Short mmCIF file of C-alpha atoms in Angstrom, two decimals:
data_model
loop_
_atom_site.label_atom_id
_atom_site.label_comp_id
_atom_site.label_asym_id
_atom_site.label_seq_id
_atom_site.Cartn_x
_atom_site.Cartn_y
_atom_site.Cartn_z
CA UNK A 1 84.04 15.22 44.89
CA UNK A 2 83.59 16.63 48.32
CA UNK A 3 82.36 14.15 51.21
CA UNK A 4 80.80 10.78 50.79
CA UNK A 5 78.03 11.54 48.65
CA UNK A 6 78.20 14.16 46.23
CA UNK A 7 74.69 15.37 44.74
CA UNK A 8 74.23 17.66 41.33
CA UNK A 9 70.89 18.71 40.11
CA UNK A 10 71.36 19.39 35.95
CA UNK A 11 67.86 21.97 35.45
CA UNK A 12 66.30 21.31 32.39
CA UNK A 13 62.79 22.22 30.27
CA UNK A 14 60.15 23.51 32.71
CA UNK A 15 60.51 20.53 35.64
CA UNK A 16 62.32 18.01 34.25
CA UNK A 17 66.00 17.61 35.44
CA UNK A 18 68.40 15.77 35.46
CA UNK A 19 70.84 13.94 38.71
CA UNK A 20 74.09 12.50 39.42
CA UNK A 21 74.94 10.99 42.47
CA UNK A 22 78.76 10.30 43.18
CA UNK A 23 79.32 7.81 46.04
CA UNK A 24 83.18 7.66 47.76
CA UNK A 25 84.57 3.85 46.84
CA UNK A 26 85.25 4.69 51.77
CA UNK A 27 81.55 5.44 51.81
CA UNK A 28 80.16 2.36 50.37
CA UNK A 29 83.09 -0.18 51.77
CA UNK A 30 81.78 1.21 55.05
CA UNK A 31 78.33 0.11 54.17
CA UNK A 32 79.67 -3.45 53.34
CA UNK A 33 81.44 -3.95 55.81
CA UNK A 34 78.86 -3.25 58.57
CA UNK A 35 76.23 -5.90 56.56
CA UNK A 36 78.63 -7.62 56.50
CA UNK A 37 79.86 -7.62 60.85
CA UNK A 38 75.61 -7.76 61.14
CA UNK A 39 75.61 -11.05 59.23
CA UNK A 40 78.52 -13.02 60.68
CA UNK A 41 76.93 -14.38 64.07
CA UNK A 42 74.00 -15.97 61.86
CA UNK A 43 77.00 -17.96 59.63
CA UNK A 44 77.46 -22.20 60.32
CA UNK A 45 81.18 -22.27 58.46
CA UNK A 46 83.78 -25.50 60.44
CA UNK A 47 86.38 -24.05 61.90
CA UNK A 48 84.64 -21.05 63.24
CA UNK A 49 82.96 -19.29 65.59
CA UNK A 50 79.25 -17.74 64.87
CA UNK A 51 81.22 -13.87 64.25
CA UNK A 52 84.14 -14.99 63.38
CA UNK A 53 84.26 -15.64 60.10
CA UNK A 54 87.43 -14.05 58.72
CA UNK A 55 85.97 -11.31 55.68
CA UNK A 56 87.56 -12.84 53.35
CA UNK A 57 86.47 -16.20 53.50
CA UNK A 58 82.21 -14.91 53.12
CA UNK A 59 83.40 -12.41 50.51
CA UNK A 60 84.40 -16.34 48.59
CA UNK A 61 80.65 -17.25 48.98
CA UNK A 62 79.30 -15.62 45.55
CA UNK A 63 75.77 -16.09 46.50
CA UNK A 64 76.25 -14.04 49.78
CA UNK A 65 78.25 -10.94 49.01
CA UNK A 66 76.13 -10.47 45.95
CA UNK A 67 72.95 -10.42 48.29
CA UNK A 68 74.75 -8.25 50.38
CA UNK A 69 75.97 -5.73 47.65
CA UNK A 70 72.56 -5.71 46.56
CA UNK A 71 71.40 -5.04 50.39
CA UNK A 72 73.57 -1.86 50.31
CA UNK A 73 72.62 -0.58 47.18
CA UNK A 74 69.18 -0.68 48.12
CA UNK A 75 70.28 1.56 51.21
CA UNK A 76 72.50 3.88 49.41
CA UNK A 77 70.01 5.06 46.54
CA UNK A 78 67.53 5.78 49.77
CA UNK A 79 70.25 7.45 51.10
CA UNK A 80 70.83 9.49 47.39
CA UNK A 81 66.91 9.95 47.12
CA UNK A 82 66.57 11.08 51.03
CA UNK A 83 70.26 14.25 49.79
CA UNK A 84 68.25 14.69 46.03
CA UNK A 85 64.83 15.52 48.03
CA UNK A 86 66.68 17.81 50.58
CA UNK A 87 68.77 19.33 47.60
CA UNK A 88 65.57 20.54 45.74
CA UNK A 89 64.31 23.92 45.73
CA UNK A 90 60.68 22.51 44.72
CA UNK A 91 58.30 19.46 45.11
CA UNK A 92 59.85 16.69 43.58
CA UNK A 93 57.35 14.21 41.90
CA UNK A 94 59.27 11.98 39.73
CA UNK A 95 62.06 10.42 39.95
CA UNK A 96 63.58 7.62 37.60
CA UNK A 97 66.85 6.55 38.11
CA UNK A 98 69.20 4.87 35.23
CA UNK A 99 69.48 0.91 35.82
CA UNK A 100 72.64 0.82 37.96
CA UNK A 101 74.34 -2.24 39.96
CA UNK A 102 77.57 -2.45 43.03
CA UNK A 103 80.26 -4.98 42.11
CA UNK A 104 83.24 -5.22 44.54
CA UNK A 105 84.87 -3.21 42.47
CA UNK A 106 83.01 0.15 43.94
CA UNK A 107 84.71 -0.78 46.94
CA UNK A 108 87.56 0.92 45.61
CA UNK A 109 86.17 2.88 42.61
CA UNK A 110 82.93 4.24 44.92
CA UNK A 111 79.65 4.60 42.23
CA UNK A 112 77.55 7.06 40.14
CA UNK A 113 73.54 7.05 40.01
CA UNK A 114 71.90 8.90 37.07
CA UNK A 115 68.53 9.78 36.21
CA UNK A 116 65.65 12.54 36.29
CA UNK A 117 63.54 13.92 38.22
CA UNK A 118 60.35 15.85 38.20
CA UNK A 119 60.47 19.38 40.18
CA UNK A 120 57.28 20.87 41.14
CA UNK A 121 57.95 24.70 42.20
CA UNK A 122 55.23 27.69 42.57
CA UNK A 123 56.56 31.34 41.99
CA UNK A 124 58.98 32.49 44.49
CA UNK A 125 57.37 36.50 44.18
CA UNK A 126 53.10 35.46 44.13
CA UNK A 127 51.31 35.99 46.99
CA UNK A 128 47.91 33.34 47.82
CA UNK A 129 46.38 37.00 49.54
CA UNK A 130 44.29 39.21 47.88
CA UNK A 131 43.37 37.29 45.11
CA UNK A 132 41.28 39.13 42.53
CA UNK A 133 37.87 37.44 41.05
CA UNK A 134 34.57 38.14 40.23
CA UNK A 135 31.92 40.13 42.02
CA UNK A 136 29.17 38.40 44.29
CA UNK A 137 25.72 39.77 45.11
CA UNK A 138 23.91 40.11 48.30
CA UNK A 139 21.84 36.79 48.92
CA UNK A 140 18.12 36.69 50.29
CA UNK A 141 15.96 33.66 51.59
CA UNK A 142 12.20 34.39 49.91
CA UNK A 143 8.93 33.38 52.21
CA UNK A 144 8.65 30.21 48.93
CA UNK A 145 11.81 29.07 50.19
CA UNK A 146 10.95 28.75 53.98
CA UNK A 147 7.83 27.43 53.01
CA UNK A 148 8.51 25.39 50.70
CA UNK A 149 11.62 23.84 52.66
CA UNK A 150 9.48 24.04 56.14
CA UNK A 151 6.82 21.01 53.75
CA UNK A 152 9.95 19.18 53.06
CA UNK A 153 10.82 18.96 56.17
CA UNK A 154 7.36 17.81 57.55
CA UNK A 155 8.63 14.42 55.61
CA UNK A 156 12.74 14.16 56.08
CA UNK A 157 11.90 14.03 59.91
CA UNK A 158 8.80 11.82 59.67
CA UNK A 159 9.41 8.30 61.31
CA UNK A 160 5.97 7.42 60.55
CA UNK A 161 5.45 5.09 56.41
CA UNK A 162 2.39 4.20 54.73
CA UNK A 163 1.18 0.61 54.46
CA UNK A 164 -1.06 1.55 51.83
CA UNK A 165 1.32 2.03 49.11
CA UNK A 166 -0.28 1.29 45.81
CA UNK A 167 2.42 -1.43 43.64
CA UNK A 168 2.18 1.43 40.48
CA UNK A 169 3.10 4.63 42.68
CA UNK A 170 5.84 6.29 41.40
CA UNK A 171 9.19 7.68 43.50
CA UNK A 172 9.05 11.19 45.32
CA UNK A 173 11.68 12.92 46.32
CA UNK A 174 12.45 11.15 50.31
CA UNK A 175 10.96 8.00 49.46
CA UNK A 176 13.25 5.04 50.51
CA UNK A 177 14.21 3.24 47.51
CA UNK A 178 15.61 0.05 47.98
CA UNK A 179 17.13 -1.30 44.30
CA UNK A 180 19.78 -3.18 43.07
CA UNK A 181 22.93 -1.16 41.23
CA UNK A 182 25.00 -3.85 38.99
CA UNK A 183 28.40 -2.18 36.93
CA UNK A 184 31.19 -3.74 34.42
CA UNK A 185 34.05 -1.33 34.79
CA UNK A 186 35.06 -0.95 31.55
CA UNK A 187 38.60 -0.92 31.98
CA UNK A 188 39.41 -4.34 33.64
CA UNK A 189 35.92 -5.42 33.02
CA UNK A 190 35.06 -6.58 36.40
CA UNK A 191 31.59 -7.38 37.94
CA UNK A 192 30.20 -5.65 40.39
CA UNK A 193 26.11 -6.37 42.53
CA UNK A 194 25.55 -4.72 45.47
CA UNK A 195 22.02 -4.05 47.02
CA UNK A 196 21.08 -0.60 49.10
CA UNK A 197 18.65 1.57 50.04
CA UNK A 198 18.78 5.31 49.47
CA UNK A 199 16.69 7.99 50.92
CA UNK A 200 15.99 9.51 47.36
CA UNK A 201 17.62 13.46 47.86
CA UNK A 202 18.76 12.66 51.68
CA UNK A 203 22.28 13.83 52.81
CA UNK A 204 25.25 12.15 50.96
CA UNK A 205 23.20 10.98 47.88
CA UNK A 206 24.45 12.07 44.68
CA UNK A 207 21.90 13.90 42.12
CA UNK A 208 22.79 11.56 39.39
CA UNK A 209 21.07 8.79 41.68
CA UNK A 210 18.40 11.40 42.74
CA UNK A 211 18.12 11.77 38.99
CA UNK A 212 17.55 8.35 38.51
CA UNK A 213 15.28 6.90 40.74
CA UNK A 214 12.80 10.20 40.87
CA UNK A 215 9.62 8.41 38.73
CA UNK A 216 10.14 5.23 38.55
CA UNK A 217 8.59 2.66 40.27
CA UNK A 218 8.91 -1.20 41.81
CA UNK A 219 10.53 -3.47 39.39
CA UNK A 220 11.79 -0.18 36.28
CA UNK A 221 15.05 -0.87 35.46
CA UNK A 222 17.06 2.04 33.95
CA UNK A 223 20.80 2.55 32.52
CA UNK A 224 21.62 5.73 33.32
CA UNK A 225 25.49 7.02 34.19
CA UNK A 226 26.09 7.23 37.66
CA UNK A 227 29.73 8.25 40.45
CA UNK A 228 29.97 4.64 41.98
CA UNK A 229 32.89 4.28 44.84
CA UNK A 230 35.07 1.23 42.74
CA UNK A 231 37.69 -0.73 45.45
CA UNK A 232 41.88 0.51 44.59
CA UNK A 233 43.72 -2.72 44.55
CA UNK A 234 47.85 -1.36 46.80
CA UNK A 235 48.56 -0.01 49.48
CA UNK A 236 46.25 1.48 51.96
CA UNK A 237 43.45 -0.78 49.76
CA UNK A 238 40.01 1.79 50.32
CA UNK A 239 37.72 3.33 46.96
CA UNK A 240 37.45 6.17 44.39
CA UNK A 241 35.05 7.47 42.76
CA UNK A 242 34.25 6.69 39.15
CA UNK A 243 31.80 7.38 36.68
CA UNK A 244 30.65 4.86 34.57
CA UNK A 245 27.57 3.48 32.73
CA UNK A 246 25.27 1.56 35.36
CA UNK A 247 21.84 -0.51 36.12
CA UNK A 248 19.21 0.66 38.87
CA UNK A 249 16.30 -1.97 39.42
CA UNK A 250 13.64 -0.45 41.45
CA UNK A 251 13.21 -3.55 44.39
CA UNK A 252 10.80 -1.48 46.87
CA UNK A 253 9.41 1.69 48.00
CA UNK A 254 8.36 2.79 51.33
CA UNK A 255 6.63 7.08 51.97
CA UNK A 256 7.27 9.00 55.20
CA UNK A 257 3.81 10.32 56.05
CA UNK A 258 4.10 13.89 57.18
CA UNK A 259 4.49 15.87 60.43
CA UNK A 260 2.37 18.28 62.02
CA UNK A 261 3.50 21.35 62.25
CA UNK A 262 3.37 21.03 66.81
CA UNK A 263 5.66 17.40 65.67
CA UNK A 264 8.41 19.18 63.52
CA UNK A 265 8.66 21.81 65.70
CA UNK A 266 9.06 19.22 68.67
CA UNK A 267 12.03 17.30 66.33
CA UNK A 268 14.00 20.88 65.26
CA UNK A 269 14.22 22.26 68.83
CA UNK A 270 14.89 18.58 70.70
CA UNK A 271 16.76 20.67 73.63
CA UNK A 272 14.57 23.76 74.43
CA UNK A 273 14.90 25.21 78.11
CA UNK A 274 12.62 24.25 80.44
CA UNK A 275 9.43 26.10 80.28
CA UNK A 276 10.47 27.57 76.87
CA UNK A 277 8.09 27.31 73.76
CA UNK A 278 9.09 27.28 70.43
CA UNK A 279 6.86 28.83 68.49
CA UNK A 280 6.67 28.49 64.30
CA UNK A 281 7.34 31.81 64.13
CA UNK A 282 11.78 30.17 65.94
CA UNK A 283 10.71 27.40 63.36
CA UNK A 284 10.37 29.75 60.49
CA UNK A 285 13.94 31.30 61.60
CA UNK A 286 15.70 28.36 61.34
CA UNK A 287 14.75 27.26 58.64
CA UNK A 288 15.44 30.82 57.01
CA UNK A 289 19.21 30.43 58.92
CA UNK A 290 19.88 26.82 57.46
CA UNK A 291 18.60 27.78 53.75
CA UNK A 292 20.94 30.84 54.29
CA UNK A 293 23.80 28.71 55.10
CA UNK A 294 23.32 26.27 52.21
CA UNK A 295 23.45 29.36 49.71
CA UNK A 296 26.83 30.73 51.66
CA UNK A 297 28.00 27.47 51.28
CA UNK A 298 27.43 27.48 47.47
CA UNK A 299 28.86 30.44 46.90
CA UNK A 300 31.82 29.32 48.87
CA UNK A 301 32.10 26.14 46.69
CA UNK A 302 31.74 28.48 43.58
CA UNK A 303 35.16 30.73 44.56
CA UNK A 304 37.06 27.85 45.57
CA UNK A 305 36.78 26.64 42.29
CA UNK A 306 37.43 29.87 40.60
CA UNK A 307 40.48 30.82 42.78
CA UNK A 308 41.64 27.74 41.67
CA UNK A 309 41.04 28.13 38.06
CA UNK A 310 42.66 31.53 38.60
CA UNK A 311 45.86 31.13 40.43
CA UNK A 312 46.40 27.83 37.66
CA UNK A 313 46.03 30.32 34.91
CA UNK A 314 48.00 33.24 36.02
CA UNK A 315 50.93 31.58 38.16
CA UNK A 316 52.68 30.20 35.07
CA UNK A 317 52.65 26.24 37.08
CA UNK A 318 53.87 24.05 34.76
CA UNK A 319 52.47 20.67 34.77
CA UNK A 320 54.83 17.62 35.84
CA UNK A 321 54.21 14.74 32.18
CA UNK A 322 55.90 12.25 33.78
CA UNK A 323 54.21 12.51 37.15
CA UNK A 324 50.98 12.49 35.68
CA UNK A 325 51.42 9.99 32.93
CA UNK A 326 52.09 7.43 35.66
CA UNK A 327 49.06 8.75 37.81
CA UNK A 328 46.69 8.67 34.62
CA UNK A 329 47.89 4.83 33.86
CA UNK A 330 47.79 4.11 38.57
CA UNK A 331 44.10 5.53 38.07
CA UNK A 332 42.94 4.69 33.93
CA UNK A 333 41.85 7.24 32.77
CA UNK A 334 41.73 7.88 29.39
CA UNK A 335 39.99 9.80 28.40
CA UNK A 336 40.37 13.57 28.16
CA UNK A 337 37.92 15.22 30.01
CA UNK A 338 38.92 12.95 32.99
CA UNK A 339 42.56 13.23 32.93
CA UNK A 340 42.57 17.59 32.29
CA UNK A 341 39.57 17.59 35.99
CA UNK A 342 42.37 15.27 37.89
CA UNK A 343 45.50 17.35 36.56
CA UNK A 344 43.43 20.38 37.56
CA UNK A 345 43.33 18.67 41.13
CA UNK A 346 46.33 16.99 41.22
CA UNK A 347 48.01 20.54 40.33
CA UNK A 348 46.13 22.41 42.71
CA UNK A 349 47.29 20.20 46.11
CA UNK A 350 50.74 20.50 44.87
CA UNK A 351 50.17 24.10 45.02
CA UNK A 352 48.18 24.32 47.90
CA UNK A 353 50.71 22.27 49.90
CA UNK A 354 53.82 24.74 48.66
CA UNK A 355 52.03 27.26 50.36
CA UNK A 356 50.91 25.63 52.98
CA UNK A 357 55.28 24.81 54.10
CA UNK A 358 55.66 28.62 53.18
CA UNK A 359 53.25 30.23 55.02
CA UNK A 360 53.38 27.95 57.94
CA UNK A 361 49.65 26.99 58.13
CA UNK A 362 48.63 25.42 60.74
CA UNK A 363 44.88 22.76 61.00
CA UNK A 364 41.84 23.08 62.39
CA UNK A 365 42.09 20.13 64.83
CA UNK A 366 37.60 19.47 64.27
CA UNK A 367 39.01 19.68 60.73
CA UNK A 368 41.86 17.22 61.07
CA UNK A 369 39.45 14.86 62.86
CA UNK A 370 36.78 15.01 60.40
CA UNK A 371 39.40 14.20 57.25
CA UNK A 372 40.74 11.34 59.76
CA UNK A 373 37.67 9.67 59.90
CA UNK A 374 37.10 10.32 56.19
CA UNK A 375 40.16 8.21 55.58
CA UNK A 376 39.38 5.42 57.43
CA UNK A 377 35.92 4.92 56.89
CA UNK A 378 36.67 4.81 53.13
CA UNK A 379 39.49 1.93 53.61
CA UNK A 380 36.55 0.16 55.32
CA UNK A 381 38.26 0.53 58.78
CA UNK A 382 36.41 0.43 62.06
CA UNK A 383 36.67 3.29 64.64
CA UNK A 384 39.81 2.59 66.98
CA UNK A 385 41.47 3.84 70.10
CA UNK A 386 44.47 3.26 67.67
CA UNK A 387 46.30 6.02 66.18
CA UNK A 388 47.17 4.96 61.98
CA UNK A 389 49.72 7.93 61.86
CA UNK A 390 49.75 7.40 58.08
CA UNK A 391 45.67 8.00 57.79
CA UNK A 392 46.68 10.78 60.39
CA UNK A 393 49.36 12.64 58.61
CA UNK A 394 47.05 12.65 55.26
CA UNK A 395 44.08 14.02 57.03
CA UNK A 396 46.79 16.63 58.53
CA UNK A 397 47.96 17.76 54.80
CA UNK A 398 44.45 17.81 53.96
CA UNK A 399 43.50 19.91 57.13
CA UNK A 400 46.10 21.91 56.00
CA UNK A 401 44.96 22.77 52.35
CA UNK A 402 41.08 23.10 53.49
CA UNK A 403 42.35 26.16 56.14
CA UNK A 404 44.78 27.90 53.19
CA UNK A 405 41.71 27.67 51.09
CA UNK A 406 39.68 29.54 53.32
CA UNK A 407 42.06 32.77 54.05
CA UNK A 408 42.78 32.68 50.55
CA UNK A 409 39.01 33.31 50.41
CA UNK A 410 38.62 35.16 53.20
CA UNK A 411 41.47 37.67 51.80
CA UNK A 412 40.64 37.26 47.82
CA UNK A 413 38.98 40.79 46.23
CA UNK A 414 35.82 40.87 44.92
CA UNK A 415 33.14 42.88 44.37
CA UNK A 416 30.32 41.45 47.48
CA UNK A 417 33.30 40.19 49.61
CA UNK A 418 32.08 42.51 52.64
CA UNK A 419 29.03 40.90 52.92
CA UNK A 420 30.59 37.95 53.46
CA UNK A 421 33.59 38.49 55.36
CA UNK A 422 32.63 41.53 57.79
CA UNK A 423 31.64 41.20 61.08
CA UNK A 424 27.82 40.21 61.37
CA UNK A 425 28.26 39.36 58.09
CA UNK A 426 26.71 35.91 56.56
CA UNK A 427 29.52 33.89 57.55
CA UNK A 428 28.59 34.78 60.98
CA UNK A 429 25.34 34.73 60.21
CA UNK A 430 25.20 30.29 59.93
CA UNK A 431 27.85 30.37 62.36
CA UNK A 432 31.08 30.09 60.43
CA UNK A 433 33.09 32.57 62.37
CA UNK A 434 36.08 30.74 62.09
CA UNK A 435 36.22 29.87 58.42
CA UNK A 436 39.03 31.86 56.86
CA UNK A 437 40.57 32.86 60.16
CA UNK A 438 44.56 31.43 61.35
CA UNK A 439 44.55 28.54 63.92
CA UNK A 440 46.92 29.38 66.57
CA UNK A 441 49.46 27.39 66.66
CA UNK A 442 49.50 23.99 69.23
CA UNK A 443 51.83 26.00 71.91
CA UNK A 444 48.78 28.95 71.73
CA UNK A 445 45.66 26.72 71.52
CA UNK A 446 44.23 27.21 75.09
CA UNK A 447 41.12 24.86 74.12
CA UNK A 448 38.44 27.17 74.11
CA UNK A 449 36.76 25.55 70.93
CA UNK A 450 33.93 27.65 69.24
CA UNK A 451 32.39 25.41 66.99
CA UNK A 452 31.25 27.06 63.88
CA UNK A 453 28.15 24.31 63.21
CA UNK A 454 24.90 25.32 62.73
CA UNK A 455 23.26 22.41 64.95
CA UNK A 456 20.01 22.01 63.76
CA UNK A 457 19.12 19.12 66.18
CA UNK A 458 18.22 15.71 64.31
CA UNK A 459 17.30 17.95 60.98
CA UNK A 460 19.84 19.57 58.89
CA UNK A 461 19.71 22.09 55.42
CA UNK A 462 21.94 20.58 52.78
CA UNK A 463 22.25 21.54 49.46
CA UNK A 464 23.60 17.66 47.80
CA UNK A 465 24.27 19.65 43.88
CA UNK A 466 27.83 19.23 44.02
CA UNK A 467 28.34 15.76 45.82
CA UNK A 468 29.92 12.58 44.97
CA UNK A 469 30.28 9.49 45.96
CA UNK A 470 27.96 5.96 46.47
CA UNK A 471 24.76 6.08 47.35
#
């Protein structure tokens, strides 16, 4: 063994490898003596001043020296794990040492730590750019779609509600519904009951909730399967989305009175320049742009999914089975469908993280902020001027993944790609000019932000078909 710590990794089959860490007696002895020196001033031994108790006397205290040896072992294990991670060519996703103990004789003979680890690696010769995907057709927005959306906005943007809604009235889109929700977690047996108000078809409401409520009336109870926010135990807390059978009971319904066209125009363009008169033609153009943006986002979601499946299927990415087994247990995933869905997402995140490191991807800071706020909201924490560094680190990792996916899509090869990404293409038309363009590094950042958002004042043209979460 050369040096004070010698790390050897023996390659095994697939992701699973064996490791050996040899620690010299000199290293162990130095650390033990350091701990003894640190604890000496706190000892009260008759005949000795604090800090001057002989080392030999301290070593005769079996409980104390056992505690010191355990502290040193914990420190050595941390150091060994750090060295293993540094020496690994990929991402260490599972590390399991065999049981080991440190005794006085180890200060002379040294100590060997053995165990298994899984290392996730992507092929070094694969480029994330130029992936071939299926073709896309041209997008268009029909006059009928524009008219339908305007009628929807007349209702959605109204603040006036009917006071004469009959008791037996059935729920329609855009109604505000107050309901009770009840479900029992199938794994833990824990019961969850809550009362909520949701706007049917509103922003962030999962489609499963919309379908469960539409057509129902006050007092109705419905048994259905819904995506629900379930509290997560352990470090960080927060919630995660799980799909479970649940019961909804409709308590109350409120329905808006539609706006007149003139009122709608005033709501859609609240910040018009003085003397500038917005017309129904302006309204139709704005609605058309919003609907086109909705369709563009739908295509991008589909291409992201296709990109993930293509790379995972063709790059020969091996699944770290030990780590996945631990994840399934941690998340109580029992069905094959849930496990496969999570496996795909987990592998894809590992792929993106390694690619982002290799390609030196810088995140968009606006995206970092969005990711950070979502993390803090999921934890139930109120906004604060003090930054949570752990949450910020996770947010930056998520923003890098998003930026890399965008860059991979912009440089993918598929029929109709020019319609979306060329100058004057769909992304430019709907205000997504920065999508997939390399972010300037911190040193190059000039704070001249181009906010690629499609601003509609108080209204949005959203597609919620893929949303998840509890209403």
